[in-house]
Short mmCIF file of C-alpha atoms in Angstrom, two decimals:
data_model
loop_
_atom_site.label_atom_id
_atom_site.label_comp_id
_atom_site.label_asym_id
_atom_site.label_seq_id
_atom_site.Cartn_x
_atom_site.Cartn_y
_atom_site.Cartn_z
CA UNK A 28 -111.77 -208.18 116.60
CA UNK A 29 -114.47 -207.54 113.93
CA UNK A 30 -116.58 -210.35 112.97
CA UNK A 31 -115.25 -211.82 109.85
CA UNK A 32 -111.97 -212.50 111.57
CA UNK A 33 -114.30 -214.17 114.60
CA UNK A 34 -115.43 -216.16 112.12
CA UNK A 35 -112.15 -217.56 111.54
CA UNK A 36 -111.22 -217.80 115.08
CA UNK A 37 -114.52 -219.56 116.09
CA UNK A 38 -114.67 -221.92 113.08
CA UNK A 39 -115.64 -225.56 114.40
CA UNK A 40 -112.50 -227.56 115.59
CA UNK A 41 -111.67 -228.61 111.93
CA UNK A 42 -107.81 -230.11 112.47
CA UNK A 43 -105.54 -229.28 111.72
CA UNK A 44 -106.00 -225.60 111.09
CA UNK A 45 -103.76 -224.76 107.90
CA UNK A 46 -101.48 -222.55 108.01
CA UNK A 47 -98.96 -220.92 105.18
CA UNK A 48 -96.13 -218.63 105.69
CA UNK A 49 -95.41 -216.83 102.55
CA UNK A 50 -91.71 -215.80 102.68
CA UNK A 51 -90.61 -212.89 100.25
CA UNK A 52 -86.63 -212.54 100.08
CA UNK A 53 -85.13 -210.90 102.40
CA UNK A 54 -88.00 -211.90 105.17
CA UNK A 55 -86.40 -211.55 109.16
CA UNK A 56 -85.78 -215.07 110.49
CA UNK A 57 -87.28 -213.23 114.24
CA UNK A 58 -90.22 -212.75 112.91
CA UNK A 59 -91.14 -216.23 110.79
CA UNK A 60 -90.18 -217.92 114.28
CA UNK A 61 -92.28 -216.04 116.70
CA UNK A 62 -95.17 -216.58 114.22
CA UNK A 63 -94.42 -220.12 113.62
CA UNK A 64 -93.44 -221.35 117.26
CA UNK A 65 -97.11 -220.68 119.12
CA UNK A 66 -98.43 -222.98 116.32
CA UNK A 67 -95.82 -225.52 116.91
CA UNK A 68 -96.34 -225.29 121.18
CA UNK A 69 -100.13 -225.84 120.61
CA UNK A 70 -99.93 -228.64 118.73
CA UNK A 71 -97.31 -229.56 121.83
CA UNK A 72 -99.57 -228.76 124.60
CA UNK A 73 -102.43 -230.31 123.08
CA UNK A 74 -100.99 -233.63 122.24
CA UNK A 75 -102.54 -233.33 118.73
CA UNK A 76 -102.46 -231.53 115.33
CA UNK A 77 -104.15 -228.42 115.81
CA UNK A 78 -102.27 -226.69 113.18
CA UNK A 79 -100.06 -227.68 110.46
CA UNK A 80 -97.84 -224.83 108.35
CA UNK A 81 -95.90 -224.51 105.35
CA UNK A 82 -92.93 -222.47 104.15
CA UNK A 83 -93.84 -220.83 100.74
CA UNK A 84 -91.78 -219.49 98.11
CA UNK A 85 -92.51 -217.77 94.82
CA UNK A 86 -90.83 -220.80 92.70
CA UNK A 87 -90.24 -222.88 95.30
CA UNK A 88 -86.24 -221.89 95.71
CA UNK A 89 -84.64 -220.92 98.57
CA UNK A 90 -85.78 -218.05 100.42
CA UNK A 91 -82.71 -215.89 101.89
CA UNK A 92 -82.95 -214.35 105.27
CA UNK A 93 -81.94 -210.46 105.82
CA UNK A 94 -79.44 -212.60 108.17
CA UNK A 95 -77.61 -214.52 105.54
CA UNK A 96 -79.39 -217.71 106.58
CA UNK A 97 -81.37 -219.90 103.62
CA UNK A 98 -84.45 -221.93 103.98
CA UNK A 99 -85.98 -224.50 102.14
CA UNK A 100 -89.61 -224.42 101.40
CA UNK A 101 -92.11 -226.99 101.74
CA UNK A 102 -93.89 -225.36 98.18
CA UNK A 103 -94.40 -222.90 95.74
CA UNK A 104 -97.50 -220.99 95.56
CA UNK A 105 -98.02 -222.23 91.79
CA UNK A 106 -98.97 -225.47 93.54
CA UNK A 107 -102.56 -225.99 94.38
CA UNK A 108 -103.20 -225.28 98.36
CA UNK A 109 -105.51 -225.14 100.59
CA UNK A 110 -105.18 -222.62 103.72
CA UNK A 111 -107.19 -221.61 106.57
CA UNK A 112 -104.97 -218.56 107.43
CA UNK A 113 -102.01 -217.22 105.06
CA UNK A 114 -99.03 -214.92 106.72
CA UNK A 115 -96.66 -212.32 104.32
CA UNK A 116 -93.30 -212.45 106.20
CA UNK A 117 -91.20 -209.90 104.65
CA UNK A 118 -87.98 -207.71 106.02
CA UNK A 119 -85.48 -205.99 104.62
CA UNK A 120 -85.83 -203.44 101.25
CA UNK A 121 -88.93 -205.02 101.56
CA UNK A 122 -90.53 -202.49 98.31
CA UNK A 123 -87.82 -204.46 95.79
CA UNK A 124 -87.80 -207.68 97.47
CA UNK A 125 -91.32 -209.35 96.11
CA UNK A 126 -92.91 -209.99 92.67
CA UNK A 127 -95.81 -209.60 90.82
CA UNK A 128 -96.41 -213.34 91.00
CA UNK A 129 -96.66 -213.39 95.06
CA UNK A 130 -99.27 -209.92 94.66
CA UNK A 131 -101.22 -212.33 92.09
CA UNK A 132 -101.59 -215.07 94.19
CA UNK A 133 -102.40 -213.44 97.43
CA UNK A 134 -105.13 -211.28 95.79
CA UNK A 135 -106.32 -215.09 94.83
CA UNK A 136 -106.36 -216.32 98.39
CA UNK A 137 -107.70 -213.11 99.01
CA UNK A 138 -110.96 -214.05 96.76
CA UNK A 139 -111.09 -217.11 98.29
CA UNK A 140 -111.58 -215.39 102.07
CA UNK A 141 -108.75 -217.00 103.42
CA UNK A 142 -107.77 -214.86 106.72
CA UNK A 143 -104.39 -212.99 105.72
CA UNK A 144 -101.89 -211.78 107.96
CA UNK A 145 -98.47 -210.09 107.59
CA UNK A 146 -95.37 -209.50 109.57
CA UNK A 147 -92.60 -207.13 110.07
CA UNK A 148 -92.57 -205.26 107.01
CA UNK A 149 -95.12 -208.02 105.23
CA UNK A 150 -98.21 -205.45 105.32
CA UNK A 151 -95.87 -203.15 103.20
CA UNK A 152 -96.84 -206.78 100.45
CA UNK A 153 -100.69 -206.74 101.76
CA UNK A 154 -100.52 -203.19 100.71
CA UNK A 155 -99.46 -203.23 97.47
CA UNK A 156 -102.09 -205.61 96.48
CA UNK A 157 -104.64 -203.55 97.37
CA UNK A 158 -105.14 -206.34 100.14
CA UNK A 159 -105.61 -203.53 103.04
CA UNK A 160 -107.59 -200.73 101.47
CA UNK A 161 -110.38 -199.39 103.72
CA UNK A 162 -108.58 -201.35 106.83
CA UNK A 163 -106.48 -200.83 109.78
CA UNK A 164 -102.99 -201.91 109.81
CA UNK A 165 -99.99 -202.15 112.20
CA UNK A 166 -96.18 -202.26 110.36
CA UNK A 167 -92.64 -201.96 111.92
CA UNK A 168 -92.66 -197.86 112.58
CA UNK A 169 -89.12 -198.36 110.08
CA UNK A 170 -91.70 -198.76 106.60
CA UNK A 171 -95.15 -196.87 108.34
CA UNK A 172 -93.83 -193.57 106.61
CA UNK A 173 -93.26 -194.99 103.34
CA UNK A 174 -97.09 -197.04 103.83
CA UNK A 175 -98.61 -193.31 104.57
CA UNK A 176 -96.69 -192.18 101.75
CA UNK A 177 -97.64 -194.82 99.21
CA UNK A 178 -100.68 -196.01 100.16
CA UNK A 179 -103.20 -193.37 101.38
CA UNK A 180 -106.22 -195.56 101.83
CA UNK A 181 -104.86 -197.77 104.12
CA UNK A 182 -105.43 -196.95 108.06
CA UNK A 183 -101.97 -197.12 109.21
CA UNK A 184 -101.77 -197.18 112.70
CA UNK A 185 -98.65 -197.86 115.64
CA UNK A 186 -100.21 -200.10 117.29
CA UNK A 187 -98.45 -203.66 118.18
CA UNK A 188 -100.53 -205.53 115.63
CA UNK A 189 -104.09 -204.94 114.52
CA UNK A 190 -107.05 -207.80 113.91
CA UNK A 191 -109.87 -206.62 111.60
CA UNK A 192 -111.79 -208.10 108.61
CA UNK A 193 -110.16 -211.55 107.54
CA UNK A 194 -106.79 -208.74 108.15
CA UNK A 195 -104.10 -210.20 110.70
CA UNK A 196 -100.85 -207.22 110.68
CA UNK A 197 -98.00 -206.50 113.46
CA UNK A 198 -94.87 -205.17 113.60
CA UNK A 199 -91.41 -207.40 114.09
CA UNK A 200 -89.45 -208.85 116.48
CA UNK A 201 -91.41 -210.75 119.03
CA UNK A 202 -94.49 -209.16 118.13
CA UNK A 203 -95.83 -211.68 116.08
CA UNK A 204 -95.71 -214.06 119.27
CA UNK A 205 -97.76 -212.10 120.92
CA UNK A 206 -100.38 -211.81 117.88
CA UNK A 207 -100.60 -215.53 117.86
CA UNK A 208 -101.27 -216.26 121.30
CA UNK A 209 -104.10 -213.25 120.95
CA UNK A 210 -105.35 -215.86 118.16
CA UNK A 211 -104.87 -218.61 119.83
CA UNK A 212 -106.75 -217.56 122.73
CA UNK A 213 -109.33 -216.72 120.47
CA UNK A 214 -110.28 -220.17 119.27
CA UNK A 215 -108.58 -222.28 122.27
CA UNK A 216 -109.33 -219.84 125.25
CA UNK A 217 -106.44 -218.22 127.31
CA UNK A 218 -105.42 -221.40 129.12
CA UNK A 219 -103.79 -222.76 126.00
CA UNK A 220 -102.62 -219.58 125.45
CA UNK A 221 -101.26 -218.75 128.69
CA UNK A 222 -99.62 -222.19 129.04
CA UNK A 223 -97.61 -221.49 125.44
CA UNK A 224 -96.50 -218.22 127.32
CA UNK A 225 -95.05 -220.04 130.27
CA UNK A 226 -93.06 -222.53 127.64
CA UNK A 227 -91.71 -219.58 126.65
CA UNK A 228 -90.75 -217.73 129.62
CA UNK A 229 -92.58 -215.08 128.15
CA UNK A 230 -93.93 -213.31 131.89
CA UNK A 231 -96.79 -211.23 130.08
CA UNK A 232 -98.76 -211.34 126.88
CA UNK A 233 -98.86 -208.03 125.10
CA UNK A 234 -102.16 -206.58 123.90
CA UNK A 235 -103.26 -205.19 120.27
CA UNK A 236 -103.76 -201.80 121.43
CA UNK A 237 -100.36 -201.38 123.32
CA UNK A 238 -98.12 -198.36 121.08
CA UNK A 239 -95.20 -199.67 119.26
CA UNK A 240 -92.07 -198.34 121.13
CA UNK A 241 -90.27 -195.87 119.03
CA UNK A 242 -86.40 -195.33 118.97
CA UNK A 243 -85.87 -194.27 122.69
CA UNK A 244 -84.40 -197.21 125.31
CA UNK A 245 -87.55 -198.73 126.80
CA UNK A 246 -86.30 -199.01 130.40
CA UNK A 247 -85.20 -194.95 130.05
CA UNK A 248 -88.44 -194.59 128.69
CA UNK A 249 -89.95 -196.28 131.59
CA UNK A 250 -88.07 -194.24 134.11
CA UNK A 251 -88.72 -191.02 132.53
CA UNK A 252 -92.41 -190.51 131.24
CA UNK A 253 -92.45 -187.00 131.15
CA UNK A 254 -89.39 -187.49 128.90
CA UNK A 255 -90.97 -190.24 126.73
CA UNK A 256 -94.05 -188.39 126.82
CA UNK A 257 -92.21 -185.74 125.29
CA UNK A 258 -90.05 -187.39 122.44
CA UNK A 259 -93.93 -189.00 121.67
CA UNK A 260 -94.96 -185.93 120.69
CA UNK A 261 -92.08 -185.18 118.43
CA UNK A 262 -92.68 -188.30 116.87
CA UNK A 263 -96.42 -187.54 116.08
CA UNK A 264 -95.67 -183.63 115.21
CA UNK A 265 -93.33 -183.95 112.26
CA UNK A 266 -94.79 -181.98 109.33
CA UNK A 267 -95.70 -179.05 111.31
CA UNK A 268 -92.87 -179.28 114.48
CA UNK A 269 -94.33 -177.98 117.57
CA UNK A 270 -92.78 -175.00 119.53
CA UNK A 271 -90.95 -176.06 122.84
CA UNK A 272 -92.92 -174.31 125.08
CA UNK A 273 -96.22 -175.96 123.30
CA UNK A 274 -94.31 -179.14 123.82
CA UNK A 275 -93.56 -178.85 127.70
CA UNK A 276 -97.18 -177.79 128.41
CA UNK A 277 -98.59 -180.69 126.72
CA UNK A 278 -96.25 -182.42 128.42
CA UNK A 279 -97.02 -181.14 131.78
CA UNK A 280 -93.70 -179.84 132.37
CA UNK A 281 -91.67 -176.57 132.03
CA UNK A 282 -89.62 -175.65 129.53
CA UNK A 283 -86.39 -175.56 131.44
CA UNK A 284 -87.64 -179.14 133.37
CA UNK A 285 -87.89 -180.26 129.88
CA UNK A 286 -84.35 -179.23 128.44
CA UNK A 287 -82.93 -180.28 131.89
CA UNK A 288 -84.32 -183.98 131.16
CA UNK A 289 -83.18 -184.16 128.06
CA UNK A 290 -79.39 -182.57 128.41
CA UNK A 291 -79.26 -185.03 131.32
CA UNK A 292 -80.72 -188.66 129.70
CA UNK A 293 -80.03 -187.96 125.97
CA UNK A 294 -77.05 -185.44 126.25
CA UNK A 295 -78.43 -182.96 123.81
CA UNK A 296 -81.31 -180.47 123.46
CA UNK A 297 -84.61 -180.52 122.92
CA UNK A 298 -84.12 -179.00 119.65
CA UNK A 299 -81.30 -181.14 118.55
CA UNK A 300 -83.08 -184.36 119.43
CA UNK A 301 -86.54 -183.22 117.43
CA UNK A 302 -84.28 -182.25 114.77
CA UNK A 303 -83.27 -185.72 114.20
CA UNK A 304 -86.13 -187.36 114.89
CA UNK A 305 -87.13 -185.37 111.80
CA UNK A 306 -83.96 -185.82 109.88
CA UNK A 307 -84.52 -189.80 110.72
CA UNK A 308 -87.77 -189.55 109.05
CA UNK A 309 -86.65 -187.78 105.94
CA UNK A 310 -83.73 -190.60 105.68
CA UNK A 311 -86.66 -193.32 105.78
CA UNK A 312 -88.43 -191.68 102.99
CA UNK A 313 -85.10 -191.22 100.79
CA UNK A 314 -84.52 -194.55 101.30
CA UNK A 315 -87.83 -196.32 101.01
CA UNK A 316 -89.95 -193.59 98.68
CA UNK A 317 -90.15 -191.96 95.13
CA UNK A 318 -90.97 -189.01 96.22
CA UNK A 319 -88.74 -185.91 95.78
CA UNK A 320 -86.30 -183.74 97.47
CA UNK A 321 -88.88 -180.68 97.91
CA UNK A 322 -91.60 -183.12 99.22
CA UNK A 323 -89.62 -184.66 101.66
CA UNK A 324 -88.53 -181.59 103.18
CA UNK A 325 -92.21 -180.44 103.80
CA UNK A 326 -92.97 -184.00 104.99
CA UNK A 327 -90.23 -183.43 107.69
CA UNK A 328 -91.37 -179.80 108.56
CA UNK A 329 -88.54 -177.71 107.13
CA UNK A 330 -89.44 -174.39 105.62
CA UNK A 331 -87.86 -174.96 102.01
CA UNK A 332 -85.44 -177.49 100.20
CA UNK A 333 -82.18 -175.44 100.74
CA UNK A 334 -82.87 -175.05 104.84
CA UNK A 335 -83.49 -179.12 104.53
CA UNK A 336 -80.53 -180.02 102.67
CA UNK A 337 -78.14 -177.97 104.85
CA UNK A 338 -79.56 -179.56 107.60
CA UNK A 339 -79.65 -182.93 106.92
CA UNK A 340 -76.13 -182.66 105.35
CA UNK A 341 -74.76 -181.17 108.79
CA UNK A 342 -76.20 -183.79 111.09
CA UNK A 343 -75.90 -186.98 108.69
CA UNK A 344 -72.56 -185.84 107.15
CA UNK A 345 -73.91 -186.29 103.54
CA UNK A 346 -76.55 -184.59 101.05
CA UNK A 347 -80.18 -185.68 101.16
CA UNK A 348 -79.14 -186.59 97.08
CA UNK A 349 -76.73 -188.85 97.98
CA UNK A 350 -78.11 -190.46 100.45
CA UNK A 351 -80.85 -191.20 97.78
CA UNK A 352 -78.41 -192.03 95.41
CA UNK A 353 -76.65 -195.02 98.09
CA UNK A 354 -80.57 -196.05 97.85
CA UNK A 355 -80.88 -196.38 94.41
CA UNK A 356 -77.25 -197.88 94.03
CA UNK A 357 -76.85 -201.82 93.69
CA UNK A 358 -76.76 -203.76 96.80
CA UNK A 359 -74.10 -206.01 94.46
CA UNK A 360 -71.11 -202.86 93.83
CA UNK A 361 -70.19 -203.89 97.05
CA UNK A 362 -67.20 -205.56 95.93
CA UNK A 363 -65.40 -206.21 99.27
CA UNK A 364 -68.63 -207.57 100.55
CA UNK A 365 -69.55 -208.98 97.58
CA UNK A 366 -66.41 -211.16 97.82
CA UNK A 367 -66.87 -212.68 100.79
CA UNK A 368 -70.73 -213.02 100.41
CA UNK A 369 -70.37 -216.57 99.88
CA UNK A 370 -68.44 -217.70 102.69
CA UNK A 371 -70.15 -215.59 105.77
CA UNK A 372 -73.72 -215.13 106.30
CA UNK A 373 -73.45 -212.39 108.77
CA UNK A 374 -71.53 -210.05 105.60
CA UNK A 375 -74.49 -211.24 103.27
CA UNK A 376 -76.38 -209.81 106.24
CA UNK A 377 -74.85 -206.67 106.42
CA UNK A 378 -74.50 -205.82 102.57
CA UNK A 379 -78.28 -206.17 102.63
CA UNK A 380 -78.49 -203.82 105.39
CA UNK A 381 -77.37 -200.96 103.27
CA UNK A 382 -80.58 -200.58 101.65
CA UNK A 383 -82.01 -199.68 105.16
CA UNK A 384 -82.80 -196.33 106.92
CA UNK A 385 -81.05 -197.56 110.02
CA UNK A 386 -77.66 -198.32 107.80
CA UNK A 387 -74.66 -196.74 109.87
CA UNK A 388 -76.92 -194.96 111.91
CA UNK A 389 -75.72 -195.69 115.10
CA UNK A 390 -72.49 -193.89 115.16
CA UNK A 391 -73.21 -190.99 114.39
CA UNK A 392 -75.66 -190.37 116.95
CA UNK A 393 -73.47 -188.73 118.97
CA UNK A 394 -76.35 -186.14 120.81
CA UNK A 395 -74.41 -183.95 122.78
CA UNK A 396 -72.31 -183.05 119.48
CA UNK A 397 -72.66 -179.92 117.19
CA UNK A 398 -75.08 -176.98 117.57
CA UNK A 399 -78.59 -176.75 117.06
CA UNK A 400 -79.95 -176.37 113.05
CA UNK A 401 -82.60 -174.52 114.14
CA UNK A 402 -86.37 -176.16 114.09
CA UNK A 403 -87.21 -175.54 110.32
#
């Protein structure tokens, strides 16, 4: 932890420590609670106020969940406040979902040296203000591609979530837990932080430098390293694809050992499953980036526009321009979803999904099916 942020950490006992949670539309619920809850347990543990926190909005309306659910504020950010730490919580089509207003005013908390933090997709916010130029950062791997892509002078990296320079980022899910006990251990030593894990039934705390996982079941993962090892690699070789028998050696395997362990745990080929960890990619940066067909395809590693396009239209069932077009589309043309938006969360929920990468994604995974496109 570099030493501005110590200097937040160590700062004399000044109670309670203030804390805001800025919450852009579309934020996941997950992620505000895991931030919020360590906060909430210390102050329950201790027996006093070590922290208080708000719930910000732009205007000081409701702020929608990607789940449906709505939550009222305790402010706006055009009222006057005064924070010790201030967290971006963000989700969901998180590149349309925030304002000019909300870059304004954390650039102003910003001047101020108030320590800044961000989860989920939140750093993708930090970003755009020019908030994490020059620093490290950790995002949910679904928005790191369109970060790389959009902002080249921030340090993007996969780590679980990354402490630097009055900078607090992470990825989602439960991962912000685990970045507030680091803090909290930090300026209350590991007892109180320890103890807030056992309220939790949380048997281990994670540590910053611990990798992300990427799309591959953890426990498989676990059980298979030479396997994980493997789809690691294709993960972190996706402009210029590596050959299979490259792959294997780095791995420390054979070739055939490595096609037998994946025709066995994934039910398809190497080839086929680097192929779509490729093809996954491109559909992030369709979805999430400006930049065009021909660029994409070299992102990706394919050797022109046509080879992409035929490829990605095989294996996802629909042209790269489409899917761009779905991306570009109203959320609102919905109109059976948009009916029943008002009456079920969980449809609000999934019409906002469709913005997202992952949309529909699941069934047509289907590994063991079709041949292999070739590497590109």
């Amino acid at each position: 932890m570099a030493a501005d942020t110590d200097s937040h950490a160590n700062r004399p006992a000044q109670q309670p420590y203030r804390v805001g949670f800025l919450l852009i539309e579309n934020f996941t619920l997950i992620a505000l609670s895991t931030a919020v809850e360590p906060l909430r347990m210390a102050n329950q543990l201790a027996g006093s106020e070590l922290y208080s926190w708000k719930l910000l909005t732009d205007g000081g309306g409701y702020a929608r969940a990607s789940d449906g659910i709505t939550m009222v504020p305790d402010g706006s950010i055009q009222e006057e406040h005064s924070f010790d730490l201030v967290i971006v919580v963000a989700g969901i089509d998180v590149p349309h979902s925030f304002s000019r207003t909300e870059v304004s005013w954390l650039k102003q908390m910003a001047r101020r040296h108030v320590l800044l933090g961000a989860v989920c997709t939140g750093p993708y916010v930090l970003a755009s203000a020019g908030l994490l130029d020059g620093h490290s950062c950790s995002a949910h791997w679904e928005c790191l591609e369109a970060m790389q892509e959009g902002f080249p002078r921030v340090q993007t990296n996969n780590r679980l979530f990354t402490v630097e320079r009055e900078r607090m980022t992470c990825t989602g899910g439960t991962v912000p837990m685990h970045m507030m006990l680091s803090f909290l251990a930090r300026r209350h030593g590991k007892e109180l932080s320890n103890a807030i894990s056992h309220m939790f039934v949380c048997d281990r705390v994670r540590e910053d430098s611990e990798q992300q996982p990427m799309p591959m079941h953890p426990r498989l993962a676990c059980a298979q390293p030479k396997l994980a090892e493997a789809a690691q690699l294709m993960e972190a070789n996706i402009e210029e694809p590596i050959e299979l028998q490259e792959l294997a050696t780095l791995a420390g395997i054979s070739r055939r050992q490595l096609e037998r362990l994946f025709l066995k745990h994934m039910g398809c080929t190497p080839s086929r499953y680097y192929l779509r960890v490729r093809l996954n990619r491109a559909r992030r940066l369709l979805k999430q980036t400006s930049c065009s067909i021909v660029e994409i395809a070299s992102m990706c590693g394919f050797i022109s526009a046509t080879h992409f396009s035929r490829c990605y239209r095989k294996v996802m069932g629909r042209a790269p321009k489409h899917e761009r077009m779905d991306a570009d589309t109203p959320v609102a043309t919905d109109t059976a979803l948009a009916e029943a938006s008002f009456s079920s969360p969980s449809l609000q929920a999934l019409r906002r999904a469709r913005t997202e990468p992952t949309y529909g994604t699941f069934l047509g995974r289907g590994h063991g099916s079709g041949e292999d496109t070739g590497s590109g």
